[in-house]
Structures are given as C-alpha cells and as structure tokens.
Coordinates of C-alpha atoms (C1' of nucleotides) in Angstrom, one line a residue:
Chain A
X1 CA -0.1 0.1 0.0
X2 CA 1.6 3.2 -1.1
X3 CA 1.8 6.2 1.0
X4 CA 0.3 9.3 -0.8
X5 CA 0.6 12.4 1.4
X6 CA -3.0 12.2 2.6
X7 CA -3.9 12.7 6.2
X8 CA -2.1 10.4 8.5
X9 CA 1.0 10.0 6.7
X10 CA 3.7 10.0 9.3
X11 CA 6.8 8.4 7.8
X12 CA 9.4 6.3 9.5
X13 CA 11.3 7.1 12.7
X14 CA 14.8 8.4 11.3
X15 CA 16.4 7.7 14.7
X16 CA 15.4 3.9 14.6
X17 CA 16.1 3.6 10.9
X18 CA 19.2 5.3 10.6
X19 CA 20.8 4.9 14.0
X20 CA 20.2 1.4 14.8
X21 CA 22.9 -0.2 16.5
X22 CA 25.7 -2.0 14.9
X23 CA 26.3 -5.5 14.6
X24 CA 25.5 -7.8 17.4
X25 CA 27.7 -10.8 18.0
X26 CA 24.9 -12.9 19.4
X27 CA 22.5 -15.1 17.4
X28 CA 22.3 -16.6 13.9
X29 CA 24.6 -14.8 11.3
X30 CA 22.5 -12.9 8.7
X31 CA 22.2 -14.6 5.4
X32 CA 21.5 -11.5 3.3
X33 CA 22.2 -7.9 4.1
X34 CA 20.0 -4.6 4.0
X35 CA 22.3 -3.4 0.9
X36 CA 21.6 -6.2 -1.1
X37 CA 17.8 -6.2 -0.6
X38 CA 17.9 -2.4 -1.3
X39 CA 19.7 -2.9 -4.3
X40 CA 17.4 -5.7 -5.6
X41 CA 14.4 -3.5 -5.0
X42 CA 16.1 -0.7 -7.0
X43 CA 16.8 -3.0 -9.8
X44 CA 13.3 -4.0 -9.9
X45 CA 11.8 -0.5 -9.7
X46 CA 14.1 0.7 -12.5
X47 CA 13.2 -2.3 -14.8
X48 CA 9.7 -2.4 -14.2
X49 CA 8.5 0.7 -12.4
X50 CA 7.7 1.2 -8.6
X51 CA 4.5 -1.1 -8.9
X52 CA 6.7 -4.2 -9.4
X53 CA 8.5 -3.6 -6.1
X54 CA 6.5 -6.2 -4.1
X55 CA 8.0 -8.0 -0.8
X56 CA 7.5 -11.3 -2.6
X57 CA 9.3 -10.3 -5.8
X58 CA 12.3 -8.4 -3.9
X59 CA 12.6 -11.7 -1.8
X60 CA 12.7 -13.8 -5.0
X61 CA 15.3 -11.6 -6.6
X62 CA 17.5 -12.0 -3.6
X63 CA 16.8 -15.7 -2.9
X64 CA 15.2 -15.2 0.5
X65 CA 12.0 -16.0 1.9
X66 CA 9.5 -13.3 2.0
X67 CA 9.2 -12.8 5.6
X68 CA 13.0 -12.7 5.9
X69 CA 12.9 -9.2 4.5
X70 CA 11.6 -8.1 7.7
X71 CA 14.6 -8.7 9.4
X72 CA 16.3 -6.1 7.4
X73 CA 13.3 -3.6 7.1
X74 CA 10.7 -3.7 9.4
X75 CA 8.2 -2.2 6.8
X76 CA 7.6 -1.8 3.1
X77 CA 7.7 1.9 3.8
X78 CA 11.2 1.5 5.3
X79 CA 12.4 -0.4 2.3
X80 CA 11.2 2.6 0.1
X81 CA 12.9 4.9 2.3
X82 CA 16.2 2.7 2.0
X83 CA 15.6 2.8 -1.8
X84 CA 15.5 6.5 -2.1
X85 CA 18.6 6.8 0.2
X86 CA 20.4 4.1 -1.9
X87 CA 20.0 5.7 -5.0
X88 CA 21.0 9.1 -3.3
X89 CA 24.4 7.4 -3.1
X90 CA 24.9 8.0 -6.7
X91 CA 24.8 11.6 -6.3
X92 CA 28.5 13.4 -6.2
X93 CA 28.7 14.4 -2.5
X94 CA 31.8 16.0 -2.6
X95 CA 32.6 18.2 -5.7
X96 CA 34.8 21.1 -5.6
X97 CA 32.6 24.3 -5.3
X98 CA 33.5 27.1 -7.8
X99 CA 32.5 30.0 -5.3
X100 CA 30.0 31.2 -7.9
X101 CA 26.9 29.9 -5.9
X102 CA 24.4 30.2 -8.9
X103 CA 26.6 28.0 -11.0
X104 CA 27.1 25.6 -8.1
X105 CA 23.5 25.3 -7.4
X106 CA 22.8 24.7 -11.1
X107 CA 25.3 21.7 -11.0
X108 CA 23.5 20.5 -7.9
X109 CA 20.1 20.4 -9.9
X110 CA 21.5 18.8 -12.8
X111 CA 23.0 16.1 -10.7
X112 CA 19.4 15.6 -9.3
X113 CA 18.0 15.4 -12.6
X114 CA 20.5 13.1 -14.0
X115 CA 19.6 10.7 -10.8
X116 CA 16.1 11.0 -11.4
X117 CA 16.3 10.0 -15.0
X118 CA 18.4 7.0 -14.1
X119 CA 15.6 6.0 -11.6
X120 CA 12.5 7.3 -13.1
X121 CA 10.5 6.2 -10.0
X122 CA 12.3 8.6 -7.8
X123 CA 10.1 11.8 -8.4
X124 CA 7.1 9.7 -7.5
X125 CA 8.7 8.1 -4.5
X126 CA 9.7 11.6 -3.2
X127 CA 6.4 13.2 -3.7
X128 CA 5.3 11.3 -0.7
X129 CA 8.4 10.9 1.5
X130 CA 11.6 12.6 2.2
X131 CA 14.5 10.7 3.0
X132 CA 17.0 11.8 6.0
X133 CA 19.6 9.0 5.2
X134 CA 23.3 9.3 5.2
X135 CA 23.4 9.6 1.3
X136 CA 20.6 12.1 1.3
X137 CA 22.3 14.3 4.0
X138 CA 25.7 14.0 2.4
X139 CA 24.2 15.6 -0.6
X140 CA 22.4 18.1 1.2
X141 CA 25.4 19.1 3.0
X142 CA 27.1 19.9 -0.4
X143 CA 24.1 21.9 -1.4
X144 CA 24.3 24.0 1.9
X145 CA 28.0 24.6 1.0
X146 CA 27.2 25.7 -2.3
X147 CA 24.8 28.2 -0.9
X148 CA 27.1 29.6 1.8
X149 CA 28.3 32.8 -0.4
X150 CA 24.6 33.6 -0.6
X151 CA 24.6 34.5 3.4
X152 CA 21.1 33.4 3.6
X153 CA 20.2 32.2 7.1
X154 CA 19.9 28.3 7.9
X155 CA 16.2 28.1 7.4
X156 CA 16.4 30.0 4.1
X157 CA 19.1 27.9 2.8
X158 CA 17.1 24.6 3.8
X159 CA 14.2 26.2 1.8
X160 CA 15.9 26.9 -1.2
X161 CA 17.2 23.3 -1.1
X162 CA 13.7 21.9 -0.9
X163 CA 12.3 24.1 -3.6
X164 CA 15.0 23.1 -5.9
X165 CA 14.4 19.4 -5.3
X166 CA 10.7 19.9 -5.5
X167 CA 11.2 21.8 -9.0
X168 CA 13.4 19.1 -10.3
X169 CA 11.2 16.5 -9.4
X170 CA 8.5 18.0 -10.8
X171 CA 10.1 18.6 -14.2
X172 CA 11.5 15.0 -14.2
X173 CA 8.2 13.5 -13.5
X174 CA 6.7 15.3 -16.4
X175 CA 9.7 14.4 -18.5
X176 CA 9.4 10.9 -17.7
X177 CA 5.8 10.8 -18.4
X178 CA 6.4 12.1 -21.9
X179 CA 9.0 9.8 -22.8
X180 CA 6.8 6.8 -21.5
X181 CA 3.8 7.9 -23.8
X182 CA 6.3 8.4 -26.8
X183 CA 7.3 4.7 -26.4
X184 CA 3.9 3.7 -27.3
X185 CA 2.7 5.3 -30.6
X186 CA -0.6 4.2 -30.7
X187 CA -1.4 6.3 -27.5
X188 CA 0.3 9.3 -29.1
X189 CA -1.8 8.8 -32.2
X190 CA -5.2 8.5 -29.9
X191 CA -4.2 11.5 -28.0
X192 CA -3.5 13.5 -31.2
X193 CA -7.0 12.5 -32.7
X194 CA -8.7 13.4 -29.4
X195 CA -7.0 16.9 -29.1
X196 CA -7.7 17.5 -32.6
X197 CA -11.3 16.7 -31.9
X198 CA -11.4 19.1 -28.9
X199 CA -9.6 21.8 -30.8
X200 CA -12.2 21.5 -33.7
X201 CA -15.1 22.1 -31.2
X202 CA -14.7 26.0 -31.2
X203 CA -14.6 26.4 -27.4
X204 CA -10.7 26.0 -27.4
X205 CA -9.3 28.5 -29.7
X206 CA -6.0 29.0 -27.7
X207 CA -5.4 25.2 -27.9
X208 CA -6.4 24.9 -31.4
X209 CA -3.8 27.6 -32.4
X210 CA -1.1 26.1 -30.1
X211 CA -1.4 22.8 -31.6
X212 CA -1.3 24.2 -35.0
X213 CA 1.7 26.3 -34.4
X214 CA 5.0 24.3 -35.4
X215 CA 7.0 22.4 -32.8
X216 CA 10.4 23.5 -32.5
X217 CA 12.0 20.5 -31.2
X218 CA 13.5 21.2 -28.2
X219 CA 15.4 18.6 -26.0
X220 CA 14.3 18.1 -22.6
X221 CA 17.6 18.8 -21.4
X222 CA 17.4 22.4 -22.9
X223 CA 14.0 23.1 -21.5
X224 CA 15.1 22.1 -18.1
X225 CA 18.2 24.2 -18.2
X226 CA 16.2 27.2 -19.4
X227 CA 13.8 26.9 -16.5
X228 CA 16.4 26.1 -14.0
X229 CA 18.5 29.3 -15.1
X230 CA 15.4 31.4 -14.7
X231 CA 14.6 30.1 -11.2
X232 CA 18.4 30.4 -9.8
X233 CA 19.3 33.7 -11.7
X234 CA 16.4 35.2 -9.9
X235 CA 17.5 34.1 -6.4
X236 CA 18.7 36.7 -4.3
X237 CA 17.3 39.6 -6.3
X238 CA 15.1 40.7 -3.6
Chain B
X1 CA -2.4 -1.0 -7.6
X2 CA -1.1 2.6 -8.3
X3 CA 0.8 3.6 -11.5
X4 CA 4.1 5.2 -10.9
X5 CA 5.7 6.4 -14.2
X6 CA 7.8 3.4 -14.4
X7 CA 8.2 1.6 -17.8
X8 CA 4.9 0.4 -19.2
X9 CA 3.0 3.4 -17.9
X10 CA 0.5 4.1 -20.8
X11 CA -2.5 5.7 -19.3
X12 CA -6.0 5.7 -20.5
X13 CA -7.3 6.2 -24.0
X14 CA -8.7 9.9 -23.8
X15 CA -10.9 9.3 -26.9
X16 CA -12.6 6.5 -25.1
X17 CA -13.0 8.1 -21.7
X18 CA -13.9 11.6 -22.6
X19 CA -15.7 11.3 -26.0
X20 CA -17.8 8.2 -25.4
X21 CA -21.3 8.5 -26.8
X22 CA -24.0 10.0 -24.8
X23 CA -26.9 8.4 -23.4
X24 CA -28.2 5.3 -24.9
X25 CA -31.9 4.6 -24.9
X26 CA -31.8 1.1 -24.5
X27 CA -31.2 -1.2 -21.4
X28 CA -31.7 -0.9 -18.0
X29 CA -31.4 2.7 -16.5
X30 CA -28.4 3.5 -14.5
X31 CA -28.9 3.7 -10.9
X32 CA -25.9 5.8 -10.1
X33 CA -23.6 8.4 -12.2
X34 CA -20.1 8.9 -13.1
X35 CA -20.3 12.3 -11.3
X36 CA -21.7 10.7 -8.0
X37 CA -19.1 8.0 -8.0
X38 CA -16.2 10.4 -8.9
X39 CA -17.4 12.7 -6.0
X40 CA -17.4 10.1 -3.6
X41 CA -14.0 8.8 -4.5
X42 CA -12.7 12.6 -4.3
X43 CA -14.3 12.9 -0.8
X44 CA -12.6 9.6 0.2
X45 CA -9.3 10.9 -1.0
X46 CA -9.7 14.4 0.6
X47 CA -10.6 13.0 3.9
X48 CA -8.0 9.8 4.4
X49 CA -5.6 10.1 1.5
X50 CA -5.2 8.3 -2.0
X51 CA -4.7 5.0 -0.4
X52 CA -8.2 5.1 1.1
X53 CA -9.6 5.1 -2.3
X54 CA -10.4 1.5 -2.9
X55 CA -13.3 0.2 -5.1
X56 CA -15.1 -1.2 -2.3
X57 CA -15.0 1.9 -0.3
X58 CA -16.2 3.9 -2.9
X59 CA -19.0 1.5 -3.8
X60 CA -19.9 1.6 -0.2
X61 CA -19.9 5.3 -0.1
X62 CA -22.1 5.7 -3.0
X63 CA -24.4 2.6 -2.0
X64 CA -23.6 0.6 -5.0
X65 CA -22.2 -2.9 -5.4
X66 CA -18.5 -3.1 -6.0
X67 CA -18.8 -4.2 -9.5
X68 CA -21.4 -1.8 -10.4
X69 CA -18.7 0.8 -10.6
X70 CA -17.1 -0.7 -13.4
X71 CA -20.1 0.5 -15.6
X72 CA -19.1 3.9 -15.1
X73 CA -15.1 3.5 -14.9
X74 CA -13.6 0.6 -16.7
X75 CA -10.5 0.7 -14.4
X76 CA -9.5 2.1 -11.2
X77 CA -6.8 4.1 -13.2
X78 CA -9.7 5.6 -15.1
X79 CA -11.4 6.5 -11.9
X80 CA -8.3 8.4 -10.7
X81 CA -8.2 10.2 -13.9
X82 CA -11.8 11.3 -13.6
X83 CA -11.0 12.4 -10.1
X84 CA -8.4 14.5 -11.2
X85 CA -10.5 16.2 -13.8
X86 CA -13.4 16.4 -11.3
X87 CA -11.4 18.5 -8.9
X88 CA -10.0 20.6 -11.9
X89 CA -13.4 21.8 -12.3
X90 CA -13.0 24.0 -9.4
X91 CA -10.5 25.9 -11.1
X92 CA -11.8 28.9 -12.3
X93 CA -11.7 28.7 -16.1
X94 CA -12.7 32.1 -17.2
X95 CA -11.3 35.0 -15.5
X96 CA -10.9 38.5 -16.9
X97 CA -7.4 38.7 -17.9
X98 CA -5.3 42.0 -16.9
X99 CA -3.2 41.8 -20.3
X100 CA 0.0 41.7 -17.8
X101 CA 0.7 38.2 -18.7
X102 CA 3.2 37.7 -15.6
X103 CA 0.5 38.7 -13.3
X104 CA -2.1 36.6 -15.1
X105 CA 0.3 33.6 -15.0
X106 CA 1.0 34.0 -11.1
X107 CA -2.7 34.0 -10.7
X108 CA -3.0 30.8 -12.6
X109 CA -0.5 29.3 -10.4
X110 CA -2.0 30.2 -7.2
X111 CA -5.2 29.0 -8.5
X112 CA -3.4 25.6 -8.9
X113 CA -1.9 25.9 -5.6
X114 CA -5.2 26.5 -3.7
X115 CA -6.7 23.6 -5.4
X116 CA -4.1 21.3 -4.5
X117 CA -4.1 22.4 -0.9
X118 CA -7.7 21.5 -1.0
X119 CA -7.0 18.1 -2.2
X120 CA -3.4 17.1 -1.1
X121 CA -3.4 13.9 -2.8
X122 CA -3.5 15.8 -6.2
X123 CA 0.3 16.4 -6.4
X124 CA 1.2 12.7 -6.0
X125 CA -1.9 11.9 -8.5
X126 CA -0.6 14.1 -11.1
X127 CA 3.2 13.0 -10.9
X128 CA 2.0 9.8 -12.6
X129 CA -0.8 11.0 -14.7
X130 CA -2.1 13.8 -16.7
X131 CA -5.6 14.5 -17.2
X132 CA -7.0 15.7 -20.7
X133 CA -10.4 15.8 -19.3
X134 CA -12.9 19.0 -20.1
X135 CA -12.2 20.8 -17.0
X136 CA -8.4 20.3 -17.4
X137 CA -8.3 21.6 -20.8
X138 CA -10.9 24.6 -20.0
X139 CA -8.2 25.6 -17.6
X140 CA -5.4 25.0 -19.8
X141 CA -7.4 27.2 -22.4
X142 CA -7.1 30.1 -19.8
X143 CA -3.6 29.6 -19.3
X144 CA -2.7 29.7 -22.7
X145 CA -4.8 33.0 -23.2
X146 CA -2.8 34.5 -20.5
X147 CA 0.2 33.6 -22.5
X148 CA -0.9 35.0 -25.8
X149 CA 1.0 38.4 -25.1
X150 CA 4.2 36.8 -25.0
X151 CA 4.2 35.9 -28.4
X152 CA 5.7 32.4 -27.7
X153 CA 4.9 29.8 -30.1
X154 CA 2.5 26.9 -29.3
X155 CA 4.8 24.3 -28.2
X156 CA 6.6 26.8 -26.1
X157 CA 3.3 27.9 -24.5
X158 CA 2.5 24.2 -23.7
X159 CA 5.7 23.9 -22.1
X160 CA 5.6 26.7 -19.9
X161 CA 2.1 25.4 -18.7
X162 CA 3.7 22.0 -17.9
X163 CA 6.6 23.5 -16.2
X164 CA 4.5 25.9 -14.1
X165 CA 2.0 22.9 -13.1
X166 CA 5.1 20.7 -12.4
X167 CA 6.5 23.6 -10.1
X168 CA 3.4 24.1 -8.1
X169 CA 2.7 20.5 -7.9
X170 CA 6.3 19.8 -6.4
X171 CA 6.0 22.9 -4.0
X172 CA 2.6 21.8 -2.8
X173 CA 3.8 18.1 -2.4
X174 CA 6.6 19.5 0.0
X175 CA 4.4 21.7 1.6
X176 CA 1.7 19.2 2.4
X177 CA 4.3 16.7 3.6
X178 CA 5.5 19.5 6.1
X179 CA 2.1 20.0 7.3
X180 CA 1.3 16.5 7.9
X181 CA 4.6 16.0 9.7
X182 CA 3.8 19.0 12.0
X183 CA 0.6 17.4 12.9
X184 CA 2.3 14.6 14.8
X185 CA 4.8 16.0 17.6
X186 CA 6.4 12.9 18.5
X187 CA 7.6 12.5 15.0
X188 CA 8.9 16.1 14.9
X189 CA 10.6 15.5 18.0
X190 CA 12.2 12.5 17.0
X191 CA 13.4 13.7 13.8
X192 CA 14.9 16.8 15.5
X193 CA 16.7 14.6 17.9
X194 CA 17.9 12.5 14.9
X195 CA 19.3 15.6 12.9
X196 CA 21.0 17.1 16.1
X197 CA 22.9 13.7 16.4
X198 CA 23.9 13.9 12.9
X199 CA 25.0 17.4 13.0
X200 CA 27.1 16.6 16.2
X201 CA 29.0 13.9 14.3
X202 CA 31.4 16.7 12.9
X203 CA 30.6 15.5 9.4
X204 CA 28.0 17.8 8.6
X205 CA 29.3 21.4 9.6
X206 CA 26.7 23.3 7.2
X207 CA 23.8 21.1 8.3
X208 CA 24.9 22.0 11.8
X209 CA 25.2 25.6 11.2
X210 CA 21.7 25.8 9.2
X211 CA 20.1 24.0 12.2
X212 CA 21.6 26.4 14.7
X213 CA 20.5 29.6 12.8
X214 CA 17.1 31.1 14.1
X215 CA 14.2 30.1 12.0
X216 CA 12.2 33.2 10.6
X217 CA 8.8 31.7 10.7
X218 CA 8.0 32.3 7.0
X219 CA 4.4 31.2 5.9
X220 CA 4.3 28.7 3.0
X221 CA 2.2 31.1 1.1
X222 CA 5.0 33.6 1.3
X223 CA 7.6 31.1 0.3
X224 CA 5.5 29.9 -2.5
X225 CA 5.1 33.6 -3.7
X226 CA 8.6 34.4 -3.6
X227 CA 9.8 31.2 -5.8
X228 CA 6.9 31.7 -8.0
X229 CA 7.8 35.3 -8.8
X230 CA 11.4 34.3 -9.4
X231 CA 10.4 31.9 -11.8
X232 CA 7.9 34.0 -13.6
X233 CA 9.7 37.4 -13.7
X234 CA 12.5 35.3 -15.2
X235 CA 10.5 34.2 -18.0
X236 CA 10.9 35.9 -21.4
X237 CA 14.3 37.4 -20.5
X238 CA 16.5 35.5 -22.7
Chain C
dT1 C1' 26.4 -28.6 26.6
dC2 C1' 23.3 -25.5 27.9
dT3 C1' 20.8 -21.1 27.0
dA4 C1' 19.9 -16.6 25.1
dT5 C1' 19.7 -14.4 21.1
dT6 C1' 19.2 -13.7 16.3
dC7 C1' 17.7 -14.7 11.9
dT8 C1' 14.8 -17.8 8.6
dC9 C1' 10.7 -18.6 6.4
dG10 C1' 5.9 -21.5 5.9
dT11 C1' 1.4 -20.7 6.7
dA12 C1' -2.5 -17.6 7.4
dC13 C1' -5.4 -13.6 7.1
dA14 C1' -7.5 -9.5 5.9
dC15 C1' -7.3 -6.6 2.1
dT16 C1' -6.6 -5.3 -3.0
dG17 C1' -8.3 -5.0 -8.2
dT18 C1' -11.3 -7.2 -11.3
dA19 C1' -13.0 -11.4 -14.6
dC20 C1' -17.2 -13.9 -15.1
dG21 C1' -21.7 -15.0 -15.1
dG22 C1' -26.5 -14.7 -13.9
dA23 C1' -30.5 -11.8 -12.6
dA24 C1' -33.2 -7.6 -13.2
dA25 C1' -34.6 -3.7 -15.8
dT26 C1' -35.8 -1.5 -20.0
dA27 C1' -36.7 0.1 -25.3
dG28 C1' -37.9 -0.9 -29.3
dA29 C1' -39.8 -4.6 -32.7
dG30 C1' -43.4 -7.6 -34.2
Chain D
dC1 C1' -49.2 -7.6 -25.4
dT2 C1' -44.7 -10.6 -26.0
dC3 C1' -40.2 -11.0 -27.6
dT4 C1' -35.3 -10.0 -28.0
dA5 C1' -31.4 -7.0 -27.6
dT6 C1' -29.1 -4.1 -24.7
dT7 C1' -27.7 -2.3 -20.4
dT8 C1' -26.9 -2.1 -15.5
dC9 C1' -26.5 -4.5 -11.1
dC10 C1' -23.8 -7.2 -8.2
dG11 C1' -22.7 -11.7 -5.6
dT12 C1' -18.9 -15.1 -6.0
dA13 C1' -14.4 -16.0 -7.1
dC14 C1' -9.5 -15.7 -7.9
dA15 C1' -4.8 -14.1 -7.9
dG16 C1' -2.1 -10.9 -5.7
dT17 C1' -0.9 -7.6 -1.8
dG18 C1' 1.4 -6.4 3.0
dT19 C1' 2.4 -8.6 7.1
dA20 C1' 1.3 -11.0 12.2
dC21 C1' 2.4 -15.3 14.2
dG22 C1' 5.4 -18.9 15.7
dA23 C1' 8.2 -22.9 14.8
dG24 C1' 12.8 -24.2 13.7
dA25 C1' 17.7 -23.3 12.9
dA26 C1' 22.1 -21.5 13.7
dT27 C1' 25.1 -19.0 16.5
dA28 C1' 27.9 -16.9 21.1
dG29 C1' 28.8 -16.8 25.5
dA30 C1' 28.5 -19.1 30.0

DNA sequence: TCTATTCTCGTACACTGTACGGAAATAGAG
DNA sequence: CTCTATTTCCGTACAGTGTACGAGAATAGA
C-alpha cells in the first residue's frame, strides 16, 4: 500500500532507521544484507516501475523467503525509504565548489535530474516521502555549502534546497511521463486525434492555435536548463 | 495498484474516456452516475488520502455494489483520471485577464496551488498521470490565453504551462508533507533529535550551522509566492 | 552442553483490483 | 401484449498484496 501524502501520513522514525545499533555478535548470522535487498528492490523499480516492487518479488530476486526481508526492513515503507537513500548514494557528495553559488546550485540541480532520469520512479517516491538517510544528508551538506556565499540564514538555505528538489522532481516526473507516452505510438496517435477533436469544437481557440503552431523540437535537457536558469538567476534579487 | 511512471505506464485512452457516446436509450436505466461516484472517491481521498480510495469503499460510500462501479469507470486508473478532472472543475476557467501576462500567470499558479491544498492527494496523482478531461482543458485554455501576449509559439506555451504545473505540484507536495509531519509532534521531536545527532558527528558542519541559525517563521504562502515570482519574472528575459 | 539471542521462512489472514456470469430492468420490434 | 436486444447491477471467486505469528535453525557466550 503506497503512501500518498494524505492525512495520517507520518513516515518512519529516522532515529530507529538510521541510528540502529551496529552488529550484534549473538544469534544466527544474517544470510543477506540490507544493502543487497535494497539494491534488488532498486533494480526491480528501475526495470519495471515502483509497482513491481513487492515484498515477494524482492525476496525472490535476492533468494530469500518473503518474511526474511522483515529482519532488514521492518516495513515496506522503510524499504522504500532505504531505496531512496540508496540511489542518493550515486549523487556526487563532494565536488569542488566554484564559489559562484549560482553555478554550483545549477550543478546540484543537474545532478539531481540525472539521478532521477536514471531512476524514473524517484520523483513519485519523493512526492510522498523525504529521506534523511546518510547519502541524502551528504548531498544536502554539499548543497548547503554551495549556498554559503549567499549569506542566507539556515532556514532559508534549507528552503531553497527543498524548493529546488521539488522543482527538479516535478520537471522530471513530467519528462518521464512524456517519454513513456512516446514509447507507445498508438497512444500518441489516439491522444493527437482526441486533442484535434477538442480543438475543432470551437470552444478551445487557444489550444487549437497552440496545436497548429509548428513545434520547434527542443530537447528536454534544454528545456530543463532554461527553466532552471530562470529560477536560480532570480534568486537573491529581492 | 497505483501507477508510478515506470516503464510500461501508458495511461488511459482519452478518446474512449472523454468522447464516449452520450446516453443510450436501450437497456436498464443507470442507478448511479459517473459524477456521484467520482465525487465520492474525491471525498474519500480528501478525508483519508489516496490510499483510502478502494473500489469497495467508494462503492459503499455511494451505496452500490462493488462491481457496479465498473459500468461507470472501466478501471481504477480511469476512476483516478476522473477524480483529477473532477477537482479541476473547481479551477476558475474564465477570469478576466489583465493583459499583464506575468500577473495573469501568477494568478493561474495560485489557483493551482489553492486547488492542490484543498486536495492534498492531487500532486501525487498528477506525478504519474495527466488529465486531458474537459475541466483540465478549460483551465489550460485560460493559461494559454494568459500567455498570448508573450508571442511564444504553441509548443513553448504548452511547455511553460507544463513546467508551471510541475513546479506548483512539487511545491505543494513538499508543503503538504511538512504540514502532515507537524501534525504529529512525536515525529517532529524524533526527527529533531536525529538531526541534532547527525549534526553533532562533525561530518555535517553546514547542516549543523543551518540548524543552529534562527528560523524566521515564513508562511508557506510567502515562500511559494517568492519562488513563483522568481520563476515567472525570469521568463522571457532571454 | 546449555541457554539466550538472532535470523529464516511457511502458513495464514485481511485486503486489494477485477473477471465472470446470472439476474433484473428497460426500449424498441413484431 | 410478447419477444429480444441491450444495458446495468452485483454476488462470487481468484490471484495478488502487506505482514502477524510462531516454529525451527543457527550461532555466541556461559
């Protein structure tokens, strides 16, 4: 059951998740690892989408019984949080900062976008959850460092980071949706027919004109960069 | 099973959904209506989140047998799409435009945000789906009209609208998450303790400083407006 | 060797979306 | 009117979900 930001969504206790005691010498030796299980779940999500990540399929992937997973993640929600932090480990946590905070912040955003394109389920996962795991925090640390020259106070810096992440996630979610749609030409054709019908009804003149106008094919990358630049260049001008 | 933007996500055929033939005189007379069913689903999502929207609960709410719903929406995915367009009907589709396209566009974004705050499940629902229903298209029509003075070509206008929507959805998703977290003080305390622990480990100096800095309490509304203004004021400057 | 601890995982249960098919209701044809 | 085609209603059933429970296996220290 996927969480969705509705009332009652509380998340997982970060203390218990990320600060759990280290290895215990007593008892049966673990046959698997949190790392391996998380990686399997991520691979599944990458290949077939978030909905393919079921406890049974993850267990099968890893060669474990289903209930064994619960020794490593007390919850499916916890597993999802682990997945988010796991892929965040791909983000470059330490990169030389240029001192030009706008440029540095743009680099941060591009890194985030690249990550989300590699893991298209990430925007959806983030829209309901926010990780406070070590990898996420390491990346946050870098972003805060990039923002140091702005002289913003702590709250403002955290806010900028949150907004930036939300912006990137929103953009990539749309980009991914677009890309998925394009991969099924029947759908595209059906949608085009439908929109043409709507445009022809006379009640949508602007839409009709917009659809009629020639489409300069702009890469998603270029679109992203333009909007990102607009957002960031505007920062600190008030 | 919620869709999630992973590979294979194709969506629903808009022709079949929105252009289905009108009333058919033959056969048993419908006891319910698409409208009522959709409204019940929306009410459920508003009150308890998207995960509470199950076919059984919607049917119960409406006084129908579960399988009767499938006469009105061939799919749960279809029902979700209906929900999105349903609430989009709350958006003011026709409002006098000022001619100042930046101001008009900001108004559009504020309308979207208000809608999403009223229906906190909407950002998550949109991150995986995009509606082409009549209400959505009516609002799009207004946004395109607002963009007319820019002289942008059709593709660019559509892109701006998509980006703006993504931006708003991203912001509100974060805002809602924050608000939900605040409603459970134990979680907030646990998180604060956890972050303090991390900040004290010496590896997160920027985070430590950011957390130590005093928090100017800024309303979410103000934060949204600031970032929105930055984004929109930057448009058309290149 | 005994015991406490830890991990493994088969079984079971409540819940999900929905395929199937029979019963009920209606409109038009004869 | 009857007959038939069509549509809606919905009980039942089934495969699939997350996970509670608890019995067994493995290990470390006493």
